[in-house]
Amino acid sequence: MPNLLLIDNNKDLCSDICSYLRSAGTQIQYALDAETALSLVRDNLYDLVITDIRIPGGNIRDIIRSIQRDRKSTRLNSSHIPLSRMPSSA
């Protein structure tokens, strides 16, 4: 079963996406800010991270650096993990 992390400051959007993906059999967690996201990335194994470009308390580069720096945050033998960015709504 895939394990995903969704990072976005819109709680309603995160809840809706998580509910939909869980009903399809996906394990998913979400973070509303950079601090929570970094903590989750350090403590969990994710197959995919989906993130908004704008993250309260940090930025997407912080998340990417943390993933690249911490090999235990990925199931791969390298420091790479798939990352998808969602543009902020206007």
mmCIF file of N, CA and C in Angstrom:
data_model
loop_
_atom_site.group_PDB
_atom_site.id
_atom_site.type_symbol
_atom_site.label_atom_id
_atom_site.label_comp_id
_atom_site.label_asym_id
_atom_site.label_seq_id
_atom_site.Cartn_x
_atom_site.Cartn_y
_atom_site.Cartn_z
ATOM 1 N N MET A 1 0.852 -1.178 0.000
ATOM 2 C CA MET A 1 0.000 0.000 0.000
ATOM 3 C C MET A 1 0.899 1.242 0.000
ATOM 4 N N PRO A 2 0.682 2.160 -0.937
ATOM 5 C CA PRO A 2 1.497 3.377 -0.983
ATOM 6 C C PRO A 2 1.316 4.230 0.275
ATOM 7 N N ASN A 3 2.380 4.881 0.671
ATOM 8 C CA ASN A 3 2.352 5.784 1.819
ATOM 9 C C ASN A 3 2.745 7.175 1.331
ATOM 10 N N LEU A 4 1.824 8.134 1.448
ATOM 11 C CA LEU A 4 2.022 9.475 0.919
ATOM 12 C C LEU A 4 2.006 10.511 2.030
ATOM 13 N N LEU A 5 2.660 11.635 1.748
ATOM 14 C CA LEU A 5 2.597 12.808 2.607
ATOM 15 C C LEU A 5 2.098 13.973 1.764
ATOM 16 N N LEU A 6 1.077 14.652 2.260
ATOM 17 C CA LEU A 6 0.512 15.825 1.610
ATOM 18 C C LEU A 6 0.837 17.041 2.480
ATOM 19 N N ILE A 7 1.417 18.076 1.880
ATOM 20 C CA ILE A 7 1.779 19.290 2.618
ATOM 21 C C ILE A 7 1.055 20.476 1.994
ATOM 22 N N ASP A 8 0.162 21.065 2.759
ATOM 23 C CA ASP A 8 -0.597 22.235 2.294
ATOM 24 C C ASP A 8 -1.198 22.907 3.523
ATOM 25 N N ASN A 9 -1.301 24.221 3.505
ATOM 26 C CA ASN A 9 -1.859 24.932 4.654
ATOM 27 C C ASN A 9 -3.383 24.980 4.652
ATOM 28 N N ASN A 10 -4.018 24.462 3.622
ATOM 29 C CA ASN A 10 -5.475 24.451 3.537
ATOM 30 C C ASN A 10 -5.995 23.137 4.135
ATOM 31 N N LYS A 11 -6.460 23.201 5.375
ATOM 32 C CA LYS A 11 -6.893 21.998 6.104
ATOM 33 C C LYS A 11 -8.059 21.298 5.410
ATOM 34 N N ASP A 12 -9.015 22.065 4.892
ATOM 35 C CA ASP A 12 -10.162 21.455 4.214
ATOM 36 C C ASP A 12 -9.726 20.683 2.972
ATOM 37 N N LEU A 13 -8.825 21.271 2.197
ATOM 38 C CA LEU A 13 -8.306 20.602 1.013
ATOM 39 C C LEU A 13 -7.577 19.318 1.397
ATOM 40 N N CYS A 14 -6.733 19.397 2.410
ATOM 41 C CA CYS A 14 -6.006 18.207 2.874
ATOM 42 C C CYS A 14 -6.973 17.112 3.323
ATOM 43 N N SER A 15 -7.977 17.490 4.084
ATOM 44 C CA SER A 15 -8.956 16.505 4.560
ATOM 45 C C SER A 15 -9.679 15.837 3.406
ATOM 46 N N ASP A 16 -10.089 16.617 2.424
ATOM 47 C CA ASP A 16 -10.797 16.060 1.264
ATOM 48 C C ASP A 16 -9.908 15.113 0.465
ATOM 49 N N ILE A 17 -8.679 15.534 0.180
ATOM 50 C CA ILE A 17 -7.761 14.691 -0.583
ATOM 51 C C ILE A 17 -7.437 13.417 0.193
ATOM 52 N N CYS A 18 -7.174 13.549 1.480
ATOM 53 C CA CYS A 18 -6.854 12.387 2.304
ATOM 54 C C CYS A 18 -8.022 11.411 2.375
ATOM 55 N N SER A 19 -9.220 11.914 2.550
ATOM 56 C CA SER A 19 -10.401 11.045 2.597
ATOM 57 C C SER A 19 -10.558 10.261 1.301
ATOM 58 N N TYR A 20 -10.404 10.947 0.188
ATOM 59 C CA TYR A 20 -10.535 10.295 -1.114
ATOM 60 C C TYR A 20 -9.468 9.214 -1.296
ATOM 61 N N LEU A 21 -8.226 9.563 -1.010
ATOM 62 C CA LEU A 21 -7.137 8.597 -1.220
ATOM 63 C C LEU A 21 -7.204 7.433 -0.239
ATOM 64 N N ARG A 22 -7.625 7.681 0.990
ATOM 65 C CA ARG A 22 -7.790 6.581 1.953
ATOM 66 C C ARG A 22 -8.876 5.618 1.496
ATOM 67 N N SER A 23 -9.943 6.147 0.902
ATOM 68 C CA SER A 23 -11.017 5.273 0.409
ATOM 69 C C SER A 23 -10.541 4.405 -0.747
ATOM 70 N N ALA A 24 -9.446 4.828 -1.396
ATOM 71 C CA ALA A 24 -8.860 4.052 -2.494
ATOM 72 C C ALA A 24 -7.740 3.130 -1.994
ATOM 73 N N GLY A 25 -7.535 3.089 -0.676
ATOM 74 C CA GLY A 25 -6.557 2.176 -0.112
ATOM 75 C C GLY A 25 -5.164 2.733 0.067
ATOM 76 N N THR A 26 -5.024 4.039 0.014
ATOM 77 C CA THR A 26 -3.717 4.668 0.178
ATOM 78 C C THR A 26 -3.537 5.137 1.622
ATOM 79 N N GLN A 27 -2.348 4.930 2.156
ATOM 80 C CA GLN A 27 -2.008 5.510 3.457
ATOM 81 C C GLN A 27 -1.515 6.920 3.187
ATOM 82 N N ILE A 28 -2.080 7.885 3.886
ATOM 83 C CA ILE A 28 -1.677 9.278 3.655
ATOM 84 C C ILE A 28 -1.763 10.054 4.956
ATOM 85 N N GLN A 29 -0.785 10.909 5.144
ATOM 86 C CA GLN A 29 -0.780 11.855 6.248
ATOM 87 C C GLN A 29 -0.658 13.242 5.652
ATOM 88 N N TYR A 30 -1.030 14.251 6.444
ATOM 89 C CA TYR A 30 -0.844 15.601 5.935
ATOM 90 C C TYR A 30 -0.236 16.498 7.003
ATOM 91 N N ALA A 31 0.410 17.537 6.518
ATOM 92 C CA ALA A 31 1.003 18.551 7.377
ATOM 93 C C ALA A 31 0.539 19.907 6.873
ATOM 94 N N LEU A 32 0.238 20.794 7.810
ATOM 95 C CA LEU A 32 -0.242 22.136 7.461
ATOM 96 C C LEU A 32 0.866 23.178 7.471
ATOM 97 N N ASP A 33 2.073 22.800 7.926
ATOM 98 C CA ASP A 33 3.183 23.748 7.981
ATOM 99 C C ASP A 33 4.506 23.006 7.829
ATOM 100 N N ALA A 34 5.574 23.769 7.642
ATOM 101 C CA ALA A 34 6.894 23.180 7.386
ATOM 102 C C ALA A 34 7.421 22.397 8.580
ATOM 103 N N GLU A 35 7.224 22.901 9.776
ATOM 104 C CA GLU A 35 7.729 22.222 10.965
ATOM 105 C C GLU A 35 7.129 20.822 11.102
ATOM 106 N N THR A 36 5.816 20.711 10.943
ATOM 107 C CA THR A 36 5.155 19.414 11.018
ATOM 108 C C THR A 36 5.600 18.509 9.877
ATOM 109 N N ALA A 37 5.709 19.071 8.677
ATOM 110 C CA ALA A 37 6.142 18.296 7.520
ATOM 111 C C ALA A 37 7.536 17.723 7.725
ATOM 112 N N LEU A 38 8.463 18.547 8.199
ATOM 113 C CA LEU A 38 9.828 18.073 8.429
ATOM 114 C C LEU A 38 9.866 16.977 9.484
ATOM 115 N N SER A 39 9.073 17.115 10.517
ATOM 116 C CA SER A 39 9.001 16.092 11.552
ATOM 117 C C SER A 39 8.478 14.768 10.981
ATOM 118 N N LEU A 40 7.421 14.849 10.184
ATOM 119 C CA LEU A 40 6.858 13.640 9.575
ATOM 120 C C LEU A 40 7.846 12.981 8.615
ATOM 121 N N VAL A 41 8.556 13.784 7.830
ATOM 122 C CA VAL A 41 9.530 13.247 6.875
ATOM 123 C C VAL A 41 10.657 12.525 7.609
ATOM 124 N N ARG A 42 11.063 13.065 8.732
ATOM 125 C CA ARG A 42 12.145 12.434 9.501
ATOM 126 C C ARG A 42 11.698 11.129 10.159
ATOM 127 N N ASP A 43 10.420 11.024 10.511
ATOM 128 C CA ASP A 43 9.937 9.887 11.301
ATOM 129 C C ASP A 43 9.224 8.802 10.502
ATOM 130 N N ASN A 44 8.988 9.022 9.214
ATOM 131 C CA ASN A 44 8.188 8.081 8.431
ATOM 132 C C ASN A 44 8.830 7.788 7.080
ATOM 133 N N LEU A 45 8.431 6.688 6.500
ATOM 134 C CA LEU A 45 8.865 6.318 5.154
ATOM 135 C C LEU A 45 7.750 6.669 4.178
ATOM 136 N N TYR A 46 8.026 7.509 3.195
ATOM 137 C CA TYR A 46 7.023 7.907 2.209
ATOM 138 C C TYR A 46 7.433 7.467 0.812
ATOM 139 N N ASP A 47 6.437 7.060 0.053
ATOM 140 C CA ASP A 47 6.649 6.711 -1.346
ATOM 141 C C ASP A 47 6.534 7.938 -2.235
ATOM 142 N N LEU A 48 5.810 8.943 -1.753
ATOM 143 C CA LEU A 48 5.591 10.172 -2.512
ATOM 144 C C LEU A 48 5.268 11.302 -1.552
ATOM 145 N N VAL A 49 5.826 12.478 -1.820
ATOM 146 C CA VAL A 49 5.486 13.693 -1.079
ATOM 147 C C VAL A 49 4.848 14.658 -2.069
ATOM 148 N N ILE A 50 3.650 15.122 -1.728
ATOM 149 C CA ILE A 50 2.930 16.103 -2.547
ATOM 150 C C ILE A 50 2.873 17.380 -1.722
ATOM 151 N N THR A 51 3.394 18.462 -2.274
ATOM 152 C CA THR A 51 3.471 19.679 -1.477
ATOM 153 C C THR A 51 3.032 20.915 -2.253
ATOM 154 N N ASP A 52 2.454 21.824 -1.518
ATOM 155 C CA ASP A 52 2.171 23.156 -2.041
ATOM 156 C C ASP A 52 3.512 23.876 -2.167
ATOM 157 N N ILE A 53 3.586 24.841 -3.018
ATOM 158 C CA ILE A 53 4.823 25.599 -3.182
ATOM 159 C C ILE A 53 5.048 26.525 -1.983
ATOM 160 N N ARG A 54 3.983 27.094 -1.479
ATOM 161 C CA ARG A 54 4.071 27.983 -0.318
ATOM 162 C C ARG A 54 3.682 27.210 0.931
ATOM 163 N N ILE A 55 4.608 27.174 1.897
ATOM 164 C CA ILE A 55 4.393 26.419 3.126
ATOM 165 C C ILE A 55 4.613 27.353 4.316
ATOM 166 N N PRO A 56 3.623 27.489 5.197
ATOM 167 C CA PRO A 56 3.827 28.339 6.376
ATOM 168 C C PRO A 56 4.999 27.833 7.225
ATOM 169 N N GLY A 57 5.851 28.754 7.642
ATOM 170 C CA GLY A 57 6.960 28.415 8.524
ATOM 171 C C GLY A 57 8.186 27.871 7.823
ATOM 172 N N GLY A 58 8.210 27.891 6.527
ATOM 173 C CA GLY A 58 9.356 27.374 5.797
ATOM 174 C C GLY A 58 9.082 27.435 4.318
ATOM 175 N N ASN A 59 9.804 26.617 3.576
ATOM 176 C CA ASN A 59 9.553 26.584 2.152
ATOM 177 C C ASN A 59 9.857 25.196 1.603
ATOM 178 N N ILE A 60 9.517 25.001 0.359
ATOM 179 C CA ILE A 60 9.663 23.697 -0.274
ATOM 180 C C ILE A 60 11.123 23.244 -0.290
ATOM 181 N N ARG A 61 12.035 24.190 -0.383
ATOM 182 C CA ARG A 61 13.467 23.832 -0.390
ATOM 183 C C ARG A 61 13.887 23.173 0.917
ATOM 184 N N ASP A 62 13.320 23.634 2.038
ATOM 185 C CA ASP A 62 13.627 23.013 3.331
ATOM 186 C C ASP A 62 13.212 21.545 3.336
ATOM 187 N N ILE A 63 12.050 21.275 2.794
ATOM 188 C CA ILE A 63 11.544 19.895 2.741
ATOM 189 C C ILE A 63 12.436 19.047 1.849
ATOM 190 N N ILE A 64 12.764 19.559 0.682
ATOM 191 C CA ILE A 64 13.604 18.815 -0.264
ATOM 192 C C ILE A 64 14.968 18.525 0.354
ATOM 193 N N ARG A 65 15.570 19.511 0.966
ATOM 194 C CA ARG A 65 16.887 19.309 1.593
ATOM 195 C C ARG A 65 16.824 18.254 2.691
ATOM 196 N N SER A 66 15.755 18.286 3.475
ATOM 197 C CA SER A 66 15.612 17.314 4.547
ATOM 198 C C SER A 66 15.487 15.895 3.989
ATOM 199 N N ILE A 67 14.709 15.743 2.936
ATOM 200 C CA ILE A 67 14.549 14.432 2.314
ATOM 201 C C ILE A 67 15.879 13.953 1.749
ATOM 202 N N GLN A 68 16.586 14.819 1.083
ATOM 203 C CA GLN A 68 17.864 14.445 0.476
ATOM 204 C C GLN A 68 18.918 14.135 1.531
ATOM 205 N N ARG A 69 18.880 14.815 2.636
ATOM 206 C CA ARG A 69 19.874 14.658 3.695
ATOM 207 C C ARG A 69 19.640 13.389 4.514
ATOM 208 N N ASP A 70 18.397 12.993 4.643
ATOM 209 C CA ASP A 70 18.049 11.904 5.552
ATOM 210 C C ASP A 70 17.654 10.666 4.761
ATOM 211 N N ARG A 71 18.580 9.782 4.528
ATOM 212 C CA ARG A 71 18.313 8.595 3.704
ATOM 213 C C ARG A 71 17.236 7.689 4.293
ATOM 214 N N LYS A 72 17.033 7.687 5.604
ATOM 215 C CA LYS A 72 16.030 6.795 6.171
ATOM 216 C C LYS A 72 14.603 7.267 5.866
ATOM 217 N N SER A 73 14.453 8.456 5.296
ATOM 218 C CA SER A 73 13.120 8.948 4.954
ATOM 219 C C SER A 73 12.653 8.437 3.599
ATOM 220 N N THR A 74 13.430 7.556 2.981
ATOM 221 C CA THR A 74 13.049 7.011 1.682
ATOM 222 C C THR A 74 13.303 5.523 1.630
ATOM 223 N N ARG A 75 12.517 4.818 0.879
ATOM 224 C CA ARG A 75 12.693 3.377 0.722
ATOM 225 C C ARG A 75 13.735 3.050 -0.331
ATOM 226 N N LEU A 76 14.198 4.033 -1.043
ATOM 227 C CA LEU A 76 15.178 3.813 -2.098
ATOM 228 C C LEU A 76 16.573 3.746 -1.505
ATOM 229 N N ASN A 77 17.512 3.207 -2.265
ATOM 230 C CA ASN A 77 18.892 3.116 -1.809
ATOM 231 C C ASN A 77 19.643 4.427 -1.970
ATOM 232 N N SER A 78 19.008 5.413 -2.549
ATOM 233 C CA SER A 78 19.629 6.719 -2.683
ATOM 234 C C SER A 78 18.817 7.717 -1.871
ATOM 235 N N SER A 79 19.173 8.965 -1.970
ATOM 236 C CA SER A 79 18.456 9.984 -1.208
ATOM 237 C C SER A 79 17.322 10.611 -2.014
ATOM 238 N N HIS A 80 16.829 9.931 -3.026
ATOM 239 C CA HIS A 80 15.769 10.476 -3.872
ATOM 240 C C HIS A 80 14.403 9.927 -3.458
ATOM 241 N N ILE A 81 13.433 10.776 -3.483
ATOM 242 C CA ILE A 81 12.044 10.385 -3.240
ATOM 243 C C ILE A 81 11.191 11.206 -4.200
ATOM 244 N N PRO A 82 10.181 10.600 -4.809
ATOM 245 C CA PRO A 82 9.339 11.384 -5.716
ATOM 246 C C PRO A 82 8.663 12.540 -4.977
ATOM 247 N N LEU A 83 8.658 13.680 -5.613
ATOM 248 C CA LEU A 83 8.080 14.886 -5.022
ATOM 249 C C LEU A 83 7.239 15.569 -6.081
ATOM 250 N N SER A 84 6.005 15.882 -5.728
ATOM 251 C CA SER A 84 5.117 16.576 -6.648
ATOM 252 C C SER A 84 4.719 17.898 -6.009
ATOM 253 N N ARG A 85 4.785 18.982 -6.776
ATOM 254 C CA ARG A 85 4.411 20.300 -6.256
ATOM 255 C C ARG A 85 3.045 20.678 -6.771
ATOM 256 N N MET A 86 2.241 21.258 -5.880
ATOM 257 C CA MET A 86 0.935 21.791 -6.248
ATOM 258 C C MET A 86 1.033 23.306 -6.224
ATOM 259 N N PRO A 87 0.633 23.973 -7.306
ATOM 260 C CA PRO A 87 0.648 25.435 -7.270
ATOM 261 C C PRO A 87 -0.403 25.965 -6.314
ATOM 262 N N SER A 88 -0.098 27.064 -5.680
ATOM 263 C CA SER A 88 -1.062 27.709 -4.783
ATOM 264 C C SER A 88 -2.213 28.264 -5.599
ATOM 265 N N SER A 89 -3.395 28.196 -5.023
ATOM 266 C CA SER A 89 -4.531 28.794 -5.723
ATOM 267 C C SER A 89 -4.484 30.304 -5.570
ATOM 268 N N ALA A 90 -4.927 30.996 -6.589
ATOM 269 C CA ALA A 90 -4.875 32.459 -6.571
ATOM 270 C C ALA A 90 -6.045 33.036 -5.840
#
